[in-house]
């Protein structure tokens, strides 16, 4: 008599797959391999998102991302992926946009609370630590799910030195010289490893950020489908479309 085959939504499963599925929908239970499977799924959401890159330079830092609209009828000025956390700190995300808005709002509130208490701007690393703490908290509570985004956060400290950090859905964070997240992050990191130099200045970093995005870009790159943010001695700001257009023209020459 043939043995009964376990199924999952009508599909036959092996014993290993069956064991894995037992933990797939539980956030607070570790799988036998020592993983929180829902966090792994969040990383898949990040890898499915548009590519974002960040580069730290000697006199600042740059973040850049693809910004592709679902339809040409969407007003592209109503949606931004590069955002300001404070006057000296900015971020970009890859993954789920609504989740990033929650983290942006939380980060801005945390920065204001710090300034209210200490009467000075929050250091970039401190804000990154607090954002990472928020994301980690959502990996150990029942009734919630992890954030489906990774962040690249740039800023300048009290000494004017630029910083670049990556924050992942698990709550882990890293300091980088150059980093990439999103669907083309493997090729982007390989490209950055070849192009990055310790003495790179901000203008060169902006050009390299655009070139990195261009490596895996589908279609024609223009000032409406990429976003760039920079931080330097004057603080953080998002480049206007006209400025992005000028950089694209310079690269095309």
Tab-separated table of C-alpha atoms in Angstrom:
chain	number	residue	atom	x	y	z
A	1	UNK	CA	0.000	0.000	0.000
A	2	UNK	CA	1.538	3.372	-1.002
A	3	UNK	CA	2.481	5.717	1.821
A	4	UNK	CA	0.511	8.892	2.236
A	5	UNK	CA	2.480	11.930	0.956
A	6	UNK	CA	2.185	15.100	2.983
A	7	UNK	CA	1.038	18.087	1.014
A	8	UNK	CA	1.236	21.849	1.351
A	9	UNK	CA	-1.487	23.755	-0.548
A	10	UNK	CA	-1.900	20.715	-2.772
A	11	UNK	CA	1.815	20.207	-3.478
A	12	UNK	CA	3.663	17.100	-2.253
A	13	UNK	CA	6.390	17.767	0.314
A	14	UNK	CA	9.475	15.843	1.343
A	15	UNK	CA	10.125	15.320	5.067
A	16	UNK	CA	12.718	18.140	5.052
A	17	UNK	CA	10.286	20.524	3.365
A	18	UNK	CA	7.567	19.497	5.804
A	19	UNK	CA	9.844	20.299	8.745
A	20	UNK	CA	10.733	23.650	7.188
A	21	UNK	CA	7.089	24.585	6.614
A	22	UNK	CA	6.321	24.064	10.294
A	23	UNK	CA	8.393	27.140	11.093
A	24	UNK	CA	7.717	29.285	8.007
A	25	UNK	CA	4.825	31.219	9.488
A	26	UNK	CA	6.119	31.566	13.038
A	27	UNK	CA	8.097	34.720	13.750
A	28	UNK	CA	9.223	33.865	17.265
A	29	UNK	CA	10.228	30.215	16.730
A	30	UNK	CA	13.630	29.191	15.457
A	31	UNK	CA	13.822	26.530	12.746
A	32	UNK	CA	16.033	23.460	13.339
A	33	UNK	CA	18.739	25.153	11.251
A	34	UNK	CA	18.796	28.098	13.670
A	35	UNK	CA	16.974	30.622	11.486
A	36	UNK	CA	13.945	32.831	11.904
A	37	UNK	CA	12.344	32.008	8.569
A	38	UNK	CA	10.177	35.131	8.440
A	39	UNK	CA	13.330	37.277	8.653
A	40	UNK	CA	14.749	35.285	5.740
A	41	UNK	CA	11.602	36.050	3.767
A	42	UNK	CA	12.018	39.762	4.566
A	43	UNK	CA	15.506	39.634	3.069
A	44	UNK	CA	13.917	38.168	-0.065
A	45	UNK	CA	11.607	41.209	-0.181
A	46	UNK	CA	14.676	43.461	0.008
A	47	UNK	CA	16.380	41.534	-2.815
A	48	UNK	CA	13.265	42.014	-4.940
A	49	UNK	CA	13.364	45.791	-4.426
A	50	UNK	CA	15.018	48.406	-6.603
A	51	UNK	CA	18.786	48.712	-6.327
A	52	UNK	CA	20.220	51.345	-3.977
A	53	UNK	CA	23.876	52.239	-3.465
A	54	UNK	CA	25.880	54.316	-1.027
A	55	UNK	CA	29.474	55.557	-1.184
A	56	UNK	CA	31.510	57.312	1.497
A	57	UNK	CA	33.981	59.943	0.272
A	58	UNK	CA	36.686	62.017	1.933
A	59	UNK	CA	34.465	65.108	2.101
A	60	UNK	CA	30.976	63.612	2.241
A	61	UNK	CA	28.826	60.665	1.205
A	62	UNK	CA	26.239	59.866	-1.466
A	63	UNK	CA	23.218	57.573	-1.687
A	64	UNK	CA	21.435	56.822	-4.938
A	65	UNK	CA	18.571	54.564	-5.997
A	66	UNK	CA	16.383	53.524	-8.883
A	67	UNK	CA	12.952	55.115	-8.823
A	68	UNK	CA	10.690	53.300	-11.244
A	69	UNK	CA	6.997	54.134	-11.358
A	70	UNK	CA	4.333	51.498	-12.008
A	71	UNK	CA	2.736	53.750	-14.620
A	72	UNK	CA	3.619	56.855	-16.585
A	73	UNK	CA	0.425	58.370	-15.156
A	74	UNK	CA	1.923	58.482	-11.641
A	75	UNK	CA	3.133	61.927	-10.552
A	76	UNK	CA	6.809	61.147	-9.866
A	77	UNK	CA	7.203	64.257	-7.708
A	78	UNK	CA	4.814	62.753	-5.128
A	79	UNK	CA	7.052	59.779	-4.283
A	80	UNK	CA	10.567	59.937	-2.858
A	81	UNK	CA	12.898	57.124	-1.823
A	82	UNK	CA	15.741	59.348	-0.608
A	83	UNK	CA	14.624	61.048	2.603
A	84	UNK	CA	15.988	63.382	5.271
A	85	UNK	CA	16.104	62.135	8.867
A	86	UNK	CA	17.807	65.258	10.234
A	87	UNK	CA	19.637	68.217	8.721
A	88	UNK	CA	22.820	66.100	8.723
A	89	UNK	CA	21.464	62.574	8.176
A	90	UNK	CA	19.604	60.992	5.254
A	91	UNK	CA	18.507	57.524	4.192
A	92	UNK	CA	17.403	55.435	1.239
A	93	UNK	CA	15.677	52.050	1.236
A	94	UNK	CA	15.211	48.930	-0.839
A	95	UNK	CA	12.146	46.778	-0.250
A	96	UNK	CA	8.638	47.726	0.841
A	97	UNK	CA	7.916	51.445	0.649
A	98	UNK	CA	5.218	51.581	3.362
A	99	UNK	CA	7.590	49.933	5.850
A	100	UNK	CA	10.252	52.535	5.093
A	101	UNK	CA	7.803	55.349	5.877
A	102	UNK	CA	7.239	53.919	9.353
A	103	UNK	CA	11.000	53.767	9.972
A	104	UNK	CA	11.494	57.268	8.557
A	105	UNK	CA	8.882	58.687	10.900
A	106	UNK	CA	10.316	56.762	13.859
A	107	UNK	CA	13.841	57.893	13.041
A	108	UNK	CA	12.816	61.551	12.806
A	109	UNK	CA	11.027	61.285	16.161
A	110	UNK	CA	14.030	59.604	17.814
A	111	UNK	CA	16.311	62.348	16.502
A	112	UNK	CA	14.023	65.073	17.890
A	113	UNK	CA	13.831	63.360	21.275
A	114	UNK	CA	17.635	63.206	21.452
A	115	UNK	CA	17.943	66.897	20.577
A	116	UNK	CA	15.318	67.827	23.159
A	117	UNK	CA	17.232	66.014	25.909
A	118	UNK	CA	20.852	66.797	24.987
A	119	UNK	CA	20.431	70.083	23.078
A	120	UNK	CA	22.557	68.830	20.165
A	121	UNK	CA	22.093	66.861	16.956
A	122	UNK	CA	22.034	63.105	17.285
A	123	UNK	CA	25.219	61.409	15.960
A	124	UNK	CA	24.553	59.266	12.845
A	125	UNK	CA	25.769	56.067	14.507
A	126	UNK	CA	23.501	56.609	17.509
A	127	UNK	CA	20.448	57.072	15.263
A	128	UNK	CA	21.404	53.964	13.265
A	129	UNK	CA	21.663	51.972	16.514
A	130	UNK	CA	18.204	53.117	17.576
A	131	UNK	CA	16.641	52.330	14.182
A	132	UNK	CA	18.293	48.906	14.255
A	133	UNK	CA	16.835	48.410	17.737
A	134	UNK	CA	13.351	49.165	16.427
A	135	UNK	CA	13.789	46.666	13.579
A	136	UNK	CA	15.194	43.989	15.898
A	137	UNK	CA	12.260	44.405	18.278
A	138	UNK	CA	9.917	43.408	15.464
A	139	UNK	CA	11.688	40.044	15.104
A	140	UNK	CA	10.870	38.795	18.628
A	141	UNK	CA	7.270	39.801	19.283
A	142	UNK	CA	4.158	37.849	18.487
A	143	UNK	CA	1.447	39.590	16.499
A	144	UNK	CA	3.856	41.676	14.396
A	145	UNK	CA	6.076	41.013	11.404
A	146	UNK	CA	9.629	42.178	10.591
A	147	UNK	CA	10.178	45.215	8.384
A	148	UNK	CA	10.571	44.268	4.733
A	149	UNK	CA	13.277	46.845	4.031
A	150	UNK	CA	16.995	47.426	4.305
A	151	UNK	CA	18.292	50.963	4.797
A	152	UNK	CA	21.406	52.845	3.773
A	153	UNK	CA	21.958	55.764	6.151
A	154	UNK	CA	24.505	58.539	5.546
A	155	UNK	CA	25.451	61.420	7.791
A	156	UNK	CA	28.211	63.568	9.225
A	157	UNK	CA	29.409	63.500	12.820
A	158	UNK	CA	30.539	66.403	15.011
A	159	UNK	CA	33.978	66.358	13.402
A	160	UNK	CA	32.473	66.609	9.911
A	161	UNK	CA	33.438	63.044	8.993
A	162	UNK	CA	30.979	61.251	6.708
A	163	UNK	CA	29.470	57.907	7.697
A	164	UNK	CA	27.609	55.186	5.780
A	165	UNK	CA	25.635	52.431	7.524
A	166	UNK	CA	23.441	49.590	6.334
A	167	UNK	CA	20.546	48.337	8.491
A	168	UNK	CA	18.871	44.993	7.725
A	169	UNK	CA	15.443	43.573	8.727
A	170	UNK	CA	17.057	41.429	11.436
A	171	UNK	CA	18.211	44.584	13.229
A	172	UNK	CA	21.866	44.065	12.378
A	173	UNK	CA	23.793	47.079	11.116
A	174	UNK	CA	27.184	47.616	9.504
A	175	UNK	CA	29.451	50.524	8.655
A	176	UNK	CA	30.575	50.537	5.008
A	177	UNK	CA	32.921	52.428	2.721
A	178	UNK	CA	30.571	51.570	-0.160
A	179	UNK	CA	27.464	49.389	-0.135
A	180	UNK	CA	24.580	48.188	-2.291
A	181	UNK	CA	21.173	46.687	-1.505
A	182	UNK	CA	18.282	45.512	-3.672
A	183	UNK	CA	17.881	43.192	-6.613
A	184	UNK	CA	21.209	43.941	-8.316
A	185	UNK	CA	23.290	44.235	-5.142
A	186	UNK	CA	25.740	41.419	-5.983
A	187	UNK	CA	26.806	42.951	-9.299
A	188	UNK	CA	26.718	46.445	-7.782
A	189	UNK	CA	29.056	45.444	-4.942
A	190	UNK	CA	31.434	43.805	-7.405
A	191	UNK	CA	31.463	46.999	-9.461
A	192	UNK	CA	32.057	49.139	-6.371
A	193	UNK	CA	34.933	46.932	-5.225
A	194	UNK	CA	36.687	47.651	-8.508
A	195	UNK	CA	35.952	51.400	-8.570
A	196	UNK	CA	36.248	52.456	-4.935
A	197	UNK	CA	39.305	54.378	-3.736
A	198	UNK	CA	40.101	55.607	-0.224
A	199	UNK	CA	40.877	59.128	-1.485
A	200	UNK	CA	37.658	59.455	-3.515
A	201	UNK	CA	36.010	62.877	-3.259
A	202	UNK	CA	32.277	63.534	-3.267
A	203	UNK	CA	32.011	64.499	-6.945
A	204	UNK	CA	33.723	61.266	-7.969
A	205	UNK	CA	31.510	59.329	-5.559
A	206	UNK	CA	28.372	60.750	-7.196
A	207	UNK	CA	29.619	59.724	-10.639
A	208	UNK	CA	30.473	56.238	-9.402
A	209	UNK	CA	27.086	55.852	-7.724
A	210	UNK	CA	25.353	56.635	-11.027
A	211	UNK	CA	27.637	54.281	-12.943
A	212	UNK	CA	26.932	51.521	-10.425
A	213	UNK	CA	23.174	51.905	-10.875
A	214	UNK	CA	23.653	52.011	-14.631
A	215	UNK	CA	25.296	48.556	-14.585
A	216	UNK	CA	22.005	46.781	-13.941
A	217	UNK	CA	19.559	49.469	-15.030
A	218	UNK	CA	16.752	48.402	-17.364
A	219	UNK	CA	15.804	51.039	-19.906
A	220	UNK	CA	16.952	54.632	-20.292
A	221	UNK	CA	18.263	56.326	-17.154
A	222	UNK	CA	16.967	59.865	-16.619
A	223	UNK	CA	16.522	62.442	-13.874
A	224	UNK	CA	12.986	61.154	-13.250
A	225	UNK	CA	13.824	57.502	-12.577
A	226	UNK	CA	16.804	57.801	-10.232
A	227	UNK	CA	17.249	59.730	-6.993
A	228	UNK	CA	20.462	60.959	-5.401
A	229	UNK	CA	21.120	62.348	-1.939
A	230	UNK	CA	24.381	63.810	-0.658
A	231	UNK	CA	25.759	64.810	2.719
A	232	UNK	CA	28.724	67.138	3.201
A	233	UNK	CA	29.811	69.967	5.487
A	234	UNK	CA	26.584	71.822	4.661
A	235	UNK	CA	24.340	68.926	5.705
A	236	UNK	CA	22.125	66.473	3.843
A	237	UNK	CA	19.995	67.207	0.807
A	238	UNK	CA	18.301	65.446	-2.090
A	239	UNK	CA	19.587	66.585	-5.488
A	240	UNK	CA	17.062	68.369	-7.684
A	241	UNK	CA	16.145	66.676	-10.991
A	242	UNK	CA	18.022	69.394	-12.888
A	243	UNK	CA	21.220	68.580	-10.963
A	244	UNK	CA	20.781	64.852	-11.614
A	245	UNK	CA	20.288	65.622	-15.308
A	246	UNK	CA	23.581	67.528	-15.378
A	247	UNK	CA	25.442	64.588	-13.805
A	248	UNK	CA	23.906	62.173	-16.311
A	249	UNK	CA	24.924	64.452	-19.168
A	250	UNK	CA	28.494	64.651	-17.844
A	251	UNK	CA	28.731	60.858	-17.645
A	252	UNK	CA	27.345	60.432	-21.157
A	253	UNK	CA	30.081	62.625	-22.661
